[in-house]
Amino acid sequence: MLKLSNYINGEKVPPLSGLYMDNFEPATGKVYSLIPDSDDQDVAGAVISAQKAFPSWSSLSNEERGEWLMKIADKIEEQMDLFAEAESKDNGKPVTLARQMDIPRAIANFRFFAQAITQFSSESHHMQGVGLNYTLRQPLGVVGCISPWNLPLYLLTWKIAPALAAGNTVIAKPSEVTPYTAFLLSEICTAIDFPAGVLNFVHGLGPKVGEAICVHREIKAISFTGGTATGRRIASVAAPMFKKLSLELGGKNPNIIFADCDYKTMLQTTVRSSFTNQGQICLCGSRIFVERPLYEKFKTDFVEKVLELKMGDPSDEKTKSGAIVSESHMNKILSYIKLAQDEGGHVLAGGERKHLSGRCEYGWFIQPTVIEGLPFNCRTNQEEIFGPVVTIMPFDTEEEVLAYANSTDYGLSATIWTQNLNRAHRLAEKLESGIVWINCWLVRDLRTPFGGVKNSGVGREGGMDALHFFTEAKNVCLRY
Ligand code: NAD
């Protein structure tokens, strides 16, 4: 059986404890590889190697570090199919999605920050007749990058790339649920002779490895993406140590549809924004608010399109809806569907676990589910489900829908569908959300600030925000 290893100081190494955990293929429900069950000793070793590597890595020119990132990107691209198949097997997502979205985006992350760092500049502030201030932006040292299972390589590289570009050395902890593509990335580092100790992967459980990263004194910053409860725990550990923290957390995103929208584009996009990656994207719109004159038509057409989504083996090129990432997550989603019914919701499509035949007989599949008849403030509409479940609700006025949209503790993203651009911009300004899409969804420019408000997070990733996070500003003042 495939046995993954840690990657520390440029070498593939087993966990010091010698312990391993099972890694499952969601589509079959079977174990297909073993992951290191690392602990604080492995993290401590990784930090020593990262500290040793820091002086030489941080003193390379920005262009030289950029060239290393370009080499990594090129190698991933050469192995596109291997990476896409690995991501699909590990996570349960359709292989076509991994090939079209996850892996290209991981490549783009490296290329984007390889170039961005060559354009990185800092400010100067003149004091007329008195003197001059200029800002140095220096790397922090060793930083920790902790990522979730839903977009495994995509989100891990979204952190690693800017951290490395800015001159830091990195301890990365991929999700224990989906460690495989991070392992393949460490193989690429070996293949291209990436400088030892600059990037280290320590695999294992959150409360062991993740927590050891957060409490380690020599790790200067934590960039985390994952659930809100985990983010709260990390903040409680790392904030008193005055570490820099970037927290990208959960969401419960509204999708607001007005009757004057471009109906065809809205409908197609709403199917995607509801169910891409089995609804396991933090940006999916899980609460769909439809202006009343359009509600019945939307309901009929939407349900029809949802029922057409082909659920199946993620390795099948025709599959549009794959498996749920783990058995426990599947059970959590099913418990929310039950809650929705207990709260008075009516299931219009899906609602159940699906048993496929053949290879995927014991896989973890849930039919794309649409529920109506729930009030905006019930638990189903307030708590993050993070699965293929959406609710649809009618509304009458702009004020009303704004109140519904802003009613949760979350504030990651929102989508607005209308041809009335005055209204769209007016709403965009008032939505409590870090990201607003008007007449589109998941259109991403990597230069823009990415992150949430309220319980969806603290800080922004992307573009210069990421480079600012991974550097410390120092003001130097000179008196004439
Ligand atoms: P999770 O919080 O369970 O795990 C995320 C990572 O944190 C994993 O690597 C895990 O091992 C680690 N971890 C767990 N406990 C830890 C601890 N005590 N200390 C340090 N690290 C710890 O999240 P998940 O289930 O992997 O991912 C799903 C969640 O991620 C959802 O809530 C989703 O909304 C969120 N998410 C947010 C964004 C965003 O950009 N805001 C993007 C993707 C996913």
PDB file of C-alpha atoms in Angstrom, residues 141-412:
ATOM      1  CA  GLY A 141      11.350  33.920   9.068  1.00  0.00           C
ATOM      2  CA  VAL A 142       9.663  30.547   9.467  1.00  0.00           C
ATOM      3  CA  VAL A 143       5.913  30.619   8.833  1.00  0.00           C
ATOM      4  CA  GLY A 144       3.130  28.011   9.145  1.00  0.00           C
ATOM      5  CA  CYS A 145       0.584  27.262   6.402  1.00  0.00           C
ATOM      6  CA  ILE A 146      -2.413  25.101   7.388  1.00  0.00           C
ATOM      7  CA  SER A 147      -5.000  24.158   4.780  1.00  0.00           C
ATOM      8  CA  PRO A 148      -8.330  22.279   4.463  1.00  0.00           C
ATOM      9  CA  TRP A 149      -9.526  19.340   2.362  1.00  0.00           C
ATOM     10  CA  ASN A 150     -11.964  20.910  -0.058  1.00  0.00           C
ATOM     11  CA  LEU A 151      -9.484  22.425  -2.533  1.00  0.00           C
ATOM     12  CA  PRO A 152      -6.376  20.647  -1.291  1.00  0.00           C
ATOM     13  CA  LEU A 153      -3.538  21.758  -3.587  1.00  0.00           C
ATOM     14  CA  TYR A 154      -5.307  24.939  -4.736  1.00  0.00           C
ATOM     15  CA  LEU A 155      -5.552  26.390  -1.217  1.00  0.00           C
ATOM     16  CA  LEU A 156      -2.245  25.030   0.082  1.00  0.00           C
ATOM     17  CA  THR A 157      -0.309  26.666  -2.775  1.00  0.00           C
ATOM     18  CA  TRP A 158      -2.310  29.891  -2.347  1.00  0.00           C
ATOM     19  CA  LYS A 159      -0.419  30.196   0.970  1.00  0.00           C
ATOM     20  CA  ILE A 160       2.917  28.560   0.210  1.00  0.00           C
ATOM     21  CA  ALA A 161       3.570  30.569  -2.970  1.00  0.00           C
ATOM     22  CA  PRO A 162       3.383  34.088  -1.439  1.00  0.00           C
ATOM     23  CA  ALA A 163       5.160  32.936   1.738  1.00  0.00           C
ATOM     24  CA  LEU A 164       8.118  31.613  -0.262  1.00  0.00           C
ATOM     25  CA  ALA A 165       8.104  34.471  -2.775  1.00  0.00           C
ATOM     26  CA  ALA A 166       8.427  36.967   0.080  1.00  0.00           C
ATOM     27  CA  GLY A 167      11.531  35.137   1.374  1.00  0.00           C
ATOM     28  CA  ASN A 168      10.117  33.085   4.243  1.00  0.00           C
ATOM     29  CA  THR A 169      10.712  29.417   4.860  1.00  0.00           C
ATOM     30  CA  VAL A 170       7.622  27.311   5.390  1.00  0.00           C
ATOM     31  CA  ILE A 171       6.177  24.539   7.510  1.00  0.00           C
ATOM     32  CA  ALA A 172       3.110  23.344   5.624  1.00  0.00           C
ATOM     33  CA  LYS A 173       0.392  21.117   7.037  1.00  0.00           C
ATOM     34  CA  PRO A 174      -2.016  19.788   4.428  1.00  0.00           C
ATOM     35  CA  SER A 175      -5.346  18.409   5.577  1.00  0.00           C
ATOM     36  CA  GLU A 176      -5.018  14.865   6.894  1.00  0.00           C
ATOM     37  CA  VAL A 177      -8.152  14.064   4.884  1.00  0.00           C
ATOM     38  CA  THR A 178      -6.503  14.925   1.537  1.00  0.00           C
ATOM     39  CA  PRO A 179      -2.697  14.732   1.821  1.00  0.00           C
ATOM     40  CA  TYR A 180      -1.871  13.154  -1.532  1.00  0.00           C
ATOM     41  CA  THR A 181      -1.192  16.108  -3.881  1.00  0.00           C
ATOM     42  CA  ALA A 182       0.921  17.828  -1.204  1.00  0.00           C
ATOM     43  CA  PHE A 183       2.989  14.649  -1.108  1.00  0.00           C
ATOM     44  CA  LEU A 184       3.321  14.791  -4.920  1.00  0.00           C
ATOM     45  CA  LEU A 185       4.410  18.408  -4.592  1.00  0.00           C
ATOM     46  CA  SER A 186       7.175  17.344  -2.218  1.00  0.00           C
ATOM     47  CA  GLU A 187       8.270  14.806  -4.849  1.00  0.00           C
ATOM     48  CA  ILE A 188       8.548  17.674  -7.327  1.00  0.00           C
ATOM     49  CA  CYS A 189      10.716  19.624  -4.869  1.00  0.00           C
ATOM     50  CA  THR A 190      13.031  16.602  -4.717  1.00  0.00           C
ATOM     51  CA  ALA A 191      13.049  16.260  -8.515  1.00  0.00           C
ATOM     52  CA  ILE A 192      14.061  19.893  -9.122  1.00  0.00           C
ATOM     53  CA  ASP A 193      16.561  20.028  -6.199  1.00  0.00           C
ATOM     54  CA  PHE A 194      14.588  22.711  -4.443  1.00  0.00           C
ATOM     55  CA  PRO A 195      16.810  24.162  -1.684  1.00  0.00           C
ATOM     56  CA  ALA A 196      16.616  21.913   1.387  1.00  0.00           C
ATOM     57  CA  GLY A 197      14.613  23.156   4.372  1.00  0.00           C
ATOM     58  CA  VAL A 198      12.897  26.023   2.532  1.00  0.00           C
ATOM     59  CA  LEU A 199       9.593  24.180   2.208  1.00  0.00           C
ATOM     60  CA  ASN A 200       8.695  21.401   4.643  1.00  0.00           C
ATOM     61  CA  PHE A 201       5.564  19.254   4.738  1.00  0.00           C
ATOM     62  CA  VAL A 202       4.492  17.676   8.000  1.00  0.00           C
ATOM     63  CA  HIS A 203       1.475  15.403   7.602  1.00  0.00           C
ATOM     64  CA  GLY A 204      -0.894  14.509  10.410  1.00  0.00           C
ATOM     65  CA  LEU A 205      -3.841  15.495  12.558  1.00  0.00           C
ATOM     66  CA  GLY A 206      -4.879  19.060  13.306  1.00  0.00           C
ATOM     67  CA  PRO A 207      -4.827  18.812  17.104  1.00  0.00           C
ATOM     68  CA  LYS A 208      -1.326  17.253  16.941  1.00  0.00           C
ATOM     69  CA  VAL A 209       0.610  18.713  14.002  1.00  0.00           C
ATOM     70  CA  GLY A 210      -1.505  21.831  13.405  1.00  0.00           C
ATOM     71  CA  GLU A 211      -1.501  22.749  17.073  1.00  0.00           C
ATOM     72  CA  ALA A 212       2.265  22.097  17.343  1.00  0.00           C
ATOM     73  CA  ILE A 213       2.789  24.587  14.488  1.00  0.00           C
ATOM     74  CA  CYS A 214       0.583  27.177  16.187  1.00  0.00           C
ATOM     75  CA  VAL A 215       2.352  26.953  19.566  1.00  0.00           C
ATOM     76  CA  HIS A 216       5.934  26.764  18.262  1.00  0.00           C
ATOM     77  CA  ARG A 217       7.805  29.891  19.383  1.00  0.00           C
ATOM     78  CA  GLU A 218       9.942  30.118  16.262  1.00  0.00           C
ATOM     79  CA  ILE A 219       7.023  30.119  13.834  1.00  0.00           C
ATOM     80  CA  LYS A 220       6.254  33.771  13.310  1.00  0.00           C
ATOM     81  CA  ALA A 221       2.968  33.698  11.424  1.00  0.00           C
ATOM     82  CA  ILE A 222       0.099  31.310  10.791  1.00  0.00           C
ATOM     83  CA  SER A 223      -1.868  31.369   7.584  1.00  0.00           C
ATOM     84  CA  PHE A 224      -4.915  29.167   8.104  1.00  0.00           C
ATOM     85  CA  THR A 225      -7.891  28.164   5.990  1.00  0.00           C
ATOM     86  CA  GLY A 226     -10.536  25.914   7.478  1.00  0.00           C
ATOM     87  CA  GLY A 227     -13.535  25.871   9.773  1.00  0.00           C
ATOM     88  CA  THR A 228     -14.548  28.735  12.061  1.00  0.00           C
ATOM     89  CA  ALA A 229     -14.272  26.629  15.234  1.00  0.00           C
ATOM     90  CA  THR A 230     -10.701  25.621  14.322  1.00  0.00           C
ATOM     91  CA  GLY A 231      -9.875  29.246  13.501  1.00  0.00           C
ATOM     92  CA  ARG A 232     -11.136  30.287  16.923  1.00  0.00           C
ATOM     93  CA  ARG A 233      -8.960  27.630  18.565  1.00  0.00           C
ATOM     94  CA  ILE A 234      -5.892  28.722  16.565  1.00  0.00           C
ATOM     95  CA  ALA A 235      -6.472  32.372  17.448  1.00  0.00           C
ATOM     96  CA  SER A 236      -6.753  31.477  21.133  1.00  0.00           C
ATOM     97  CA  VAL A 237      -3.361  29.748  20.993  1.00  0.00           C
ATOM     98  CA  ALA A 238      -1.428  31.994  18.609  1.00  0.00           C
ATOM     99  CA  ALA A 239      -2.788  35.476  19.382  1.00  0.00           C
ATOM    100  CA  PRO A 240      -1.379  35.601  22.945  1.00  0.00           C
ATOM    101  CA  MET A 241       2.010  34.787  21.402  1.00  0.00           C
ATOM    102  CA  PHE A 242       1.534  37.857  19.134  1.00  0.00           C
ATOM    103  CA  LYS A 243       1.907  35.840  15.965  1.00  0.00           C
ATOM    104  CA  LYS A 244       0.660  37.304  12.738  1.00  0.00           C
ATOM    105  CA  LEU A 245      -2.580  35.522  11.858  1.00  0.00           C
ATOM    106  CA  SER A 246      -4.527  35.176   8.639  1.00  0.00           C
ATOM    107  CA  LEU A 247      -7.747  33.214   9.114  1.00  0.00           C
ATOM    108  CA  GLU A 248      -9.966  32.198   6.183  1.00  0.00           C
ATOM    109  CA  LEU A 249     -12.996  30.517   7.719  1.00  0.00           C
ATOM    110  CA  GLY A 250     -16.481  29.207   7.021  1.00  0.00           C
ATOM    111  CA  GLY A 251     -19.328  30.764   5.088  1.00  0.00           C
ATOM    112  CA  LYS A 252     -23.083  30.683   4.512  1.00  0.00           C
ATOM    113  CA  ASN A 253     -23.239  32.686   1.350  1.00  0.00           C
ATOM    114  CA  PRO A 254     -26.385  34.339  -0.052  1.00  0.00           C
ATOM    115  CA  ASN A 255     -27.244  34.151  -3.744  1.00  0.00           C
ATOM    116  CA  ILE A 256     -29.713  36.987  -4.459  1.00  0.00           C
ATOM    117  CA  ILE A 257     -31.736  36.684  -7.656  1.00  0.00           C
ATOM    118  CA  PHE A 258     -33.928  39.533  -8.933  1.00  0.00           C
ATOM    119  CA  ALA A 259     -36.676  38.994 -11.504  1.00  0.00           C
ATOM    120  CA  ASP A 260     -34.904  41.221 -14.078  1.00  0.00           C
ATOM    121  CA  CYS A 261     -31.737  39.091 -14.223  1.00  0.00           C
ATOM    122  CA  ASP A 262     -30.243  37.498 -17.345  1.00  0.00           C
ATOM    123  CA  TYR A 263     -32.188  34.329 -16.634  1.00  0.00           C
ATOM    124  CA  LYS A 264     -30.251  31.787 -18.668  1.00  0.00           C
ATOM    125  CA  THR A 265     -26.825  32.804 -17.376  1.00  0.00           C
ATOM    126  CA  MET A 266     -28.161  33.051 -13.834  1.00  0.00           C
ATOM    127  CA  LEU A 267     -29.698  29.583 -13.958  1.00  0.00           C
ATOM    128  CA  GLN A 268     -26.594  27.868 -15.344  1.00  0.00           C
ATOM    129  CA  THR A 269     -24.316  29.687 -12.923  1.00  0.00           C
ATOM    130  CA  THR A 270     -26.577  29.045  -9.941  1.00  0.00           C
ATOM    131  CA  VAL A 271     -26.388  25.297 -10.572  1.00  0.00           C
ATOM    132  CA  ARG A 272     -22.581  25.640 -10.494  1.00  0.00           C
ATOM    133  CA  SER A 273     -22.458  27.988  -7.504  1.00  0.00           C
ATOM    134  CA  SER A 274     -24.676  25.576  -5.573  1.00  0.00           C
ATOM    135  CA  PHE A 275     -23.123  22.214  -6.397  1.00  0.00           C
ATOM    136  CA  THR A 276     -19.583  22.517  -7.781  1.00  0.00           C
ATOM    137  CA  ASN A 277     -17.299  20.218  -5.791  1.00  0.00           C
ATOM    138  CA  GLN A 278     -20.465  18.772  -4.172  1.00  0.00           C
ATOM    139  CA  GLY A 279     -21.104  22.192  -2.625  1.00  0.00           C
ATOM    140  CA  GLN A 280     -17.842  21.898  -0.719  1.00  0.00           C
ATOM    141  CA  ILE A 281     -16.399  25.265  -1.764  1.00  0.00           C
ATOM    142  CA  CYS A 282     -16.368  27.972   0.860  1.00  0.00           C
ATOM    143  CA  LEU A 283     -17.744  30.355  -1.810  1.00  0.00           C
ATOM    144  CA  CYS A 284     -20.756  28.253  -2.825  1.00  0.00           C
ATOM    145  CA  GLY A 285     -24.055  30.101  -2.467  1.00  0.00           C
ATOM    146  CA  SER A 286     -26.103  27.904  -0.164  1.00  0.00           C
ATOM    147  CA  ARG A 287     -28.975  30.317   0.552  1.00  0.00           C
ATOM    148  CA  ILE A 288     -30.800  31.236  -2.653  1.00  0.00           C
ATOM    149  CA  PHE A 289     -33.176  34.207  -2.394  1.00  0.00           C
ATOM    150  CA  VAL A 290     -35.446  34.693  -5.409  1.00  0.00           C
ATOM    151  CA  GLU A 291     -37.658  37.722  -6.073  1.00  0.00           C
ATOM    152  CA  ARG A 292     -41.250  36.555  -5.791  1.00  0.00           C
ATOM    153  CA  PRO A 293     -42.436  37.103  -9.401  1.00  0.00           C
ATOM    154  CA  LEU A 294     -39.658  34.736 -10.577  1.00  0.00           C
ATOM    155  CA  TYR A 295     -39.837  32.240  -7.728  1.00  0.00           C
ATOM    156  CA  GLU A 296     -42.082  29.506  -9.181  1.00  0.00           C
ATOM    157  CA  LYS A 297     -40.415  29.541 -12.595  1.00  0.00           C
ATOM    158  CA  PHE A 298     -36.960  29.455 -11.014  1.00  0.00           C
ATOM    159  CA  LYS A 299     -37.962  26.612  -8.721  1.00  0.00           C
ATOM    160  CA  THR A 300     -39.212  24.438 -11.593  1.00  0.00           C
ATOM    161  CA  ASP A 301     -36.247  25.111 -13.897  1.00  0.00           C
ATOM    162  CA  PHE A 302     -33.625  24.889 -11.180  1.00  0.00           C
ATOM    163  CA  VAL A 303     -34.874  21.561  -9.847  1.00  0.00           C
ATOM    164  CA  GLU A 304     -35.007  20.191 -13.400  1.00  0.00           C
ATOM    165  CA  LYS A 305     -31.370  21.185 -14.008  1.00  0.00           C
ATOM    166  CA  VAL A 306     -30.234  19.830 -10.650  1.00  0.00           C
ATOM    167  CA  LEU A 307     -31.818  16.465 -11.377  1.00  0.00           C
ATOM    168  CA  GLU A 308     -29.808  16.351 -14.623  1.00  0.00           C
ATOM    169  CA  LEU A 309     -26.451  16.578 -12.801  1.00  0.00           C
ATOM    170  CA  LYS A 310     -24.725  13.303 -13.424  1.00  0.00           C
ATOM    171  CA  MET A 311     -23.622  11.758 -10.163  1.00  0.00           C
ATOM    172  CA  GLY A 312     -21.040   9.032 -10.475  1.00  0.00           C
ATOM    173  CA  ASP A 313     -17.520   7.698 -10.183  1.00  0.00           C
ATOM    174  CA  PRO A 314     -15.270  10.787  -9.912  1.00  0.00           C
ATOM    175  CA  SER A 315     -12.780   9.146 -12.285  1.00  0.00           C
ATOM    176  CA  ASP A 316     -15.443   9.038 -15.023  1.00  0.00           C
ATOM    177  CA  GLU A 317     -15.005  12.010 -17.376  1.00  0.00           C
ATOM    178  CA  LYS A 318     -18.795  12.462 -17.603  1.00  0.00           C
ATOM    179  CA  THR A 319     -19.358  12.780 -13.860  1.00  0.00           C
ATOM    180  CA  LYS A 320     -20.527  16.193 -12.679  1.00  0.00           C
ATOM    181  CA  SER A 321     -21.191  15.338  -9.045  1.00  0.00           C
ATOM    182  CA  GLY A 322     -18.690  13.202  -7.145  1.00  0.00           C
ATOM    183  CA  ALA A 323     -18.331  11.835  -3.631  1.00  0.00           C
ATOM    184  CA  ILE A 324     -18.407  13.593  -0.265  1.00  0.00           C
ATOM    185  CA  VAL A 325     -14.935  13.826   1.229  1.00  0.00           C
ATOM    186  CA  SER A 326     -15.394  11.576   4.281  1.00  0.00           C
ATOM    187  CA  GLU A 327     -17.941   9.370   5.959  1.00  0.00           C
ATOM    188  CA  SER A 328     -18.184  11.660   8.974  1.00  0.00           C
ATOM    189  CA  HIS A 329     -18.752  14.697   6.738  1.00  0.00           C
ATOM    190  CA  MET A 330     -21.405  12.792   4.789  1.00  0.00           C
ATOM    191  CA  ASN A 331     -23.191  11.972   8.044  1.00  0.00           C
ATOM    192  CA  LYS A 332     -23.002  15.602   9.137  1.00  0.00           C
ATOM    193  CA  ILE A 333     -24.602  16.733   5.863  1.00  0.00           C
ATOM    194  CA  LEU A 334     -27.335  14.078   6.148  1.00  0.00           C
ATOM    195  CA  SER A 335     -28.055  15.223   9.701  1.00  0.00           C
ATOM    196  CA  TYR A 336     -28.568  18.770   8.384  1.00  0.00           C
ATOM    197  CA  ILE A 337     -31.005  17.512   5.728  1.00  0.00           C
ATOM    198  CA  LYS A 338     -32.927  15.821   8.518  1.00  0.00           C
ATOM    199  CA  LEU A 339     -32.816  19.013  10.586  1.00  0.00           C
ATOM    200  CA  ALA A 340     -34.158  20.984   7.618  1.00  0.00           C
ATOM    201  CA  GLN A 341     -37.130  18.621   7.414  1.00  0.00           C
ATOM    202  CA  ASP A 342     -37.686  18.820  11.165  1.00  0.00           C
ATOM    203  CA  GLU A 343     -37.701  22.604  10.809  1.00  0.00           C
ATOM    204  CA  GLY A 344     -40.487  22.353   8.237  1.00  0.00           C
ATOM    205  CA  GLY A 345     -38.458  22.287   5.040  1.00  0.00           C
ATOM    206  CA  HIS A 346     -39.721  20.492   1.958  1.00  0.00           C
ATOM    207  CA  VAL A 347     -37.149  18.567  -0.114  1.00  0.00           C
ATOM    208  CA  LEU A 348     -37.616  19.325  -3.841  1.00  0.00           C
ATOM    209  CA  ALA A 349     -34.628  17.320  -5.108  1.00  0.00           C
ATOM    210  CA  GLY A 350     -32.181  14.849  -3.589  1.00  0.00           C
ATOM    211  CA  GLY A 351     -32.191  14.616   0.172  1.00  0.00           C
ATOM    212  CA  GLU A 352     -30.597  11.219   0.543  1.00  0.00           C
ATOM    213  CA  ARG A 353     -27.424   9.188   0.413  1.00  0.00           C
ATOM    214  CA  LYS A 354     -27.026   7.517  -2.942  1.00  0.00           C
ATOM    215  CA  HIS A 355     -25.598   4.021  -3.368  1.00  0.00           C
ATOM    216  CA  LEU A 356     -23.916   3.597  -6.732  1.00  0.00           C
ATOM    217  CA  SER A 357     -23.164   0.251  -8.250  1.00  0.00           C
ATOM    218  CA  GLY A 358     -19.816  -1.413  -9.005  1.00  0.00           C
ATOM    219  CA  ARG A 359     -16.552   0.106  -7.782  1.00  0.00           C
ATOM    220  CA  CYS A 360     -18.369   2.917  -5.950  1.00  0.00           C
ATOM    221  CA  GLU A 361     -20.906   0.722  -4.144  1.00  0.00           C
ATOM    222  CA  TYR A 362     -19.641   1.752  -0.705  1.00  0.00           C
ATOM    223  CA  GLY A 363     -18.702   5.315  -1.649  1.00  0.00           C
ATOM    224  CA  TRP A 364     -19.962   8.394   0.156  1.00  0.00           C
ATOM    225  CA  PHE A 365     -22.441  10.071  -2.200  1.00  0.00           C
ATOM    226  CA  ILE A 366     -25.285  12.476  -1.468  1.00  0.00           C
ATOM    227  CA  GLN A 367     -27.697  13.606  -4.154  1.00  0.00           C
ATOM    228  CA  PRO A 368     -27.659  17.349  -4.893  1.00  0.00           C
ATOM    229  CA  THR A 369     -30.384  18.599  -2.584  1.00  0.00           C
ATOM    230  CA  VAL A 370     -32.788  21.546  -2.893  1.00  0.00           C
ATOM    231  CA  ILE A 371     -35.024  22.514   0.016  1.00  0.00           C
ATOM    232  CA  GLU A 372     -37.806  25.121   0.244  1.00  0.00           C
ATOM    233  CA  GLY A 373     -40.227  26.357   2.840  1.00  0.00           C
ATOM    234  CA  LEU A 374     -37.765  27.399   5.530  1.00  0.00           C
ATOM    235  CA  PRO A 375     -37.554  30.778   7.275  1.00  0.00           C
ATOM    236  CA  PHE A 376     -34.305  32.735   6.810  1.00  0.00           C
ATOM    237  CA  ASN A 377     -33.451  32.511  10.499  1.00  0.00           C
ATOM    238  CA  CYS A 378     -33.782  28.760  11.162  1.00  0.00           C
ATOM    239  CA  ARG A 379     -30.665  26.717  11.949  1.00  0.00           C
ATOM    240  CA  THR A 380     -30.531  25.209   8.458  1.00  0.00           C
ATOM    241  CA  ASN A 381     -30.262  28.733   7.059  1.00  0.00           C
ATOM    242  CA  GLN A 382     -27.833  30.011   9.668  1.00  0.00           C
ATOM    243  CA  GLU A 383     -25.259  27.220  10.103  1.00  0.00           C
ATOM    244  CA  GLU A 384     -22.636  26.127   7.590  1.00  0.00           C
ATOM    245  CA  ILE A 385     -23.474  22.737   6.022  1.00  0.00           C
ATOM    246  CA  PHE A 386     -20.677  22.671   3.434  1.00  0.00           C
ATOM    247  CA  GLY A 387     -22.242  20.072   1.180  1.00  0.00           C
ATOM    248  CA  PRO A 388     -24.600  19.647  -1.795  1.00  0.00           C
ATOM    249  CA  VAL A 389     -27.526  21.303  -0.030  1.00  0.00           C
ATOM    250  CA  VAL A 390     -29.184  24.615  -0.876  1.00  0.00           C
ATOM    251  CA  THR A 391     -32.341  26.291   0.324  1.00  0.00           C
ATOM    252  CA  ILE A 392     -34.543  28.508  -1.835  1.00  0.00           C
ATOM    253  CA  MET A 393     -36.655  31.326  -0.463  1.00  0.00           C
ATOM    254  CA  PRO A 394     -38.825  34.057  -2.031  1.00  0.00           C
ATOM    255  CA  PHE A 395     -38.479  37.767  -1.181  1.00  0.00           C
ATOM    256  CA  ASP A 396     -40.396  40.946  -2.054  1.00  0.00           C
ATOM    257  CA  THR A 397     -38.141  43.945  -1.471  1.00  0.00           C
ATOM    258  CA  GLU A 398     -34.490  44.910  -1.603  1.00  0.00           C
ATOM    259  CA  GLU A 399     -34.495  45.873   2.099  1.00  0.00           C
ATOM    260  CA  GLU A 400     -35.987  42.540   3.037  1.00  0.00           C
ATOM    261  CA  VAL A 401     -33.460  40.463   1.117  1.00  0.00           C
ATOM    262  CA  LEU A 402     -30.573  42.530   2.442  1.00  0.00           C
ATOM    263  CA  ALA A 403     -31.693  41.772   5.985  1.00  0.00           C
ATOM    264  CA  TYR A 404     -31.965  38.040   5.142  1.00  0.00           C
ATOM    265  CA  ALA A 405     -28.552  38.013   3.477  1.00  0.00           C
ATOM    266  CA  ASN A 406     -26.850  39.753   6.404  1.00  0.00           C
ATOM    267  CA  SER A 407     -28.627  37.700   9.072  1.00  0.00           C
ATOM    268  CA  THR A 408     -25.927  35.038   9.617  1.00  0.00           C
ATOM    269  CA  ASP A 409     -22.739  35.156  11.681  1.00  0.00           C
ATOM    270  CA  TYR A 410     -20.784  34.614   8.458  1.00  0.00           C
ATOM    271  CA  GLY A 411     -19.676  37.041   5.772  1.00  0.00           C
ATOM    272  CA  LEU A 412     -17.505  35.441   3.127  1.00  0.00           C
TER     273      LEU A 412
END
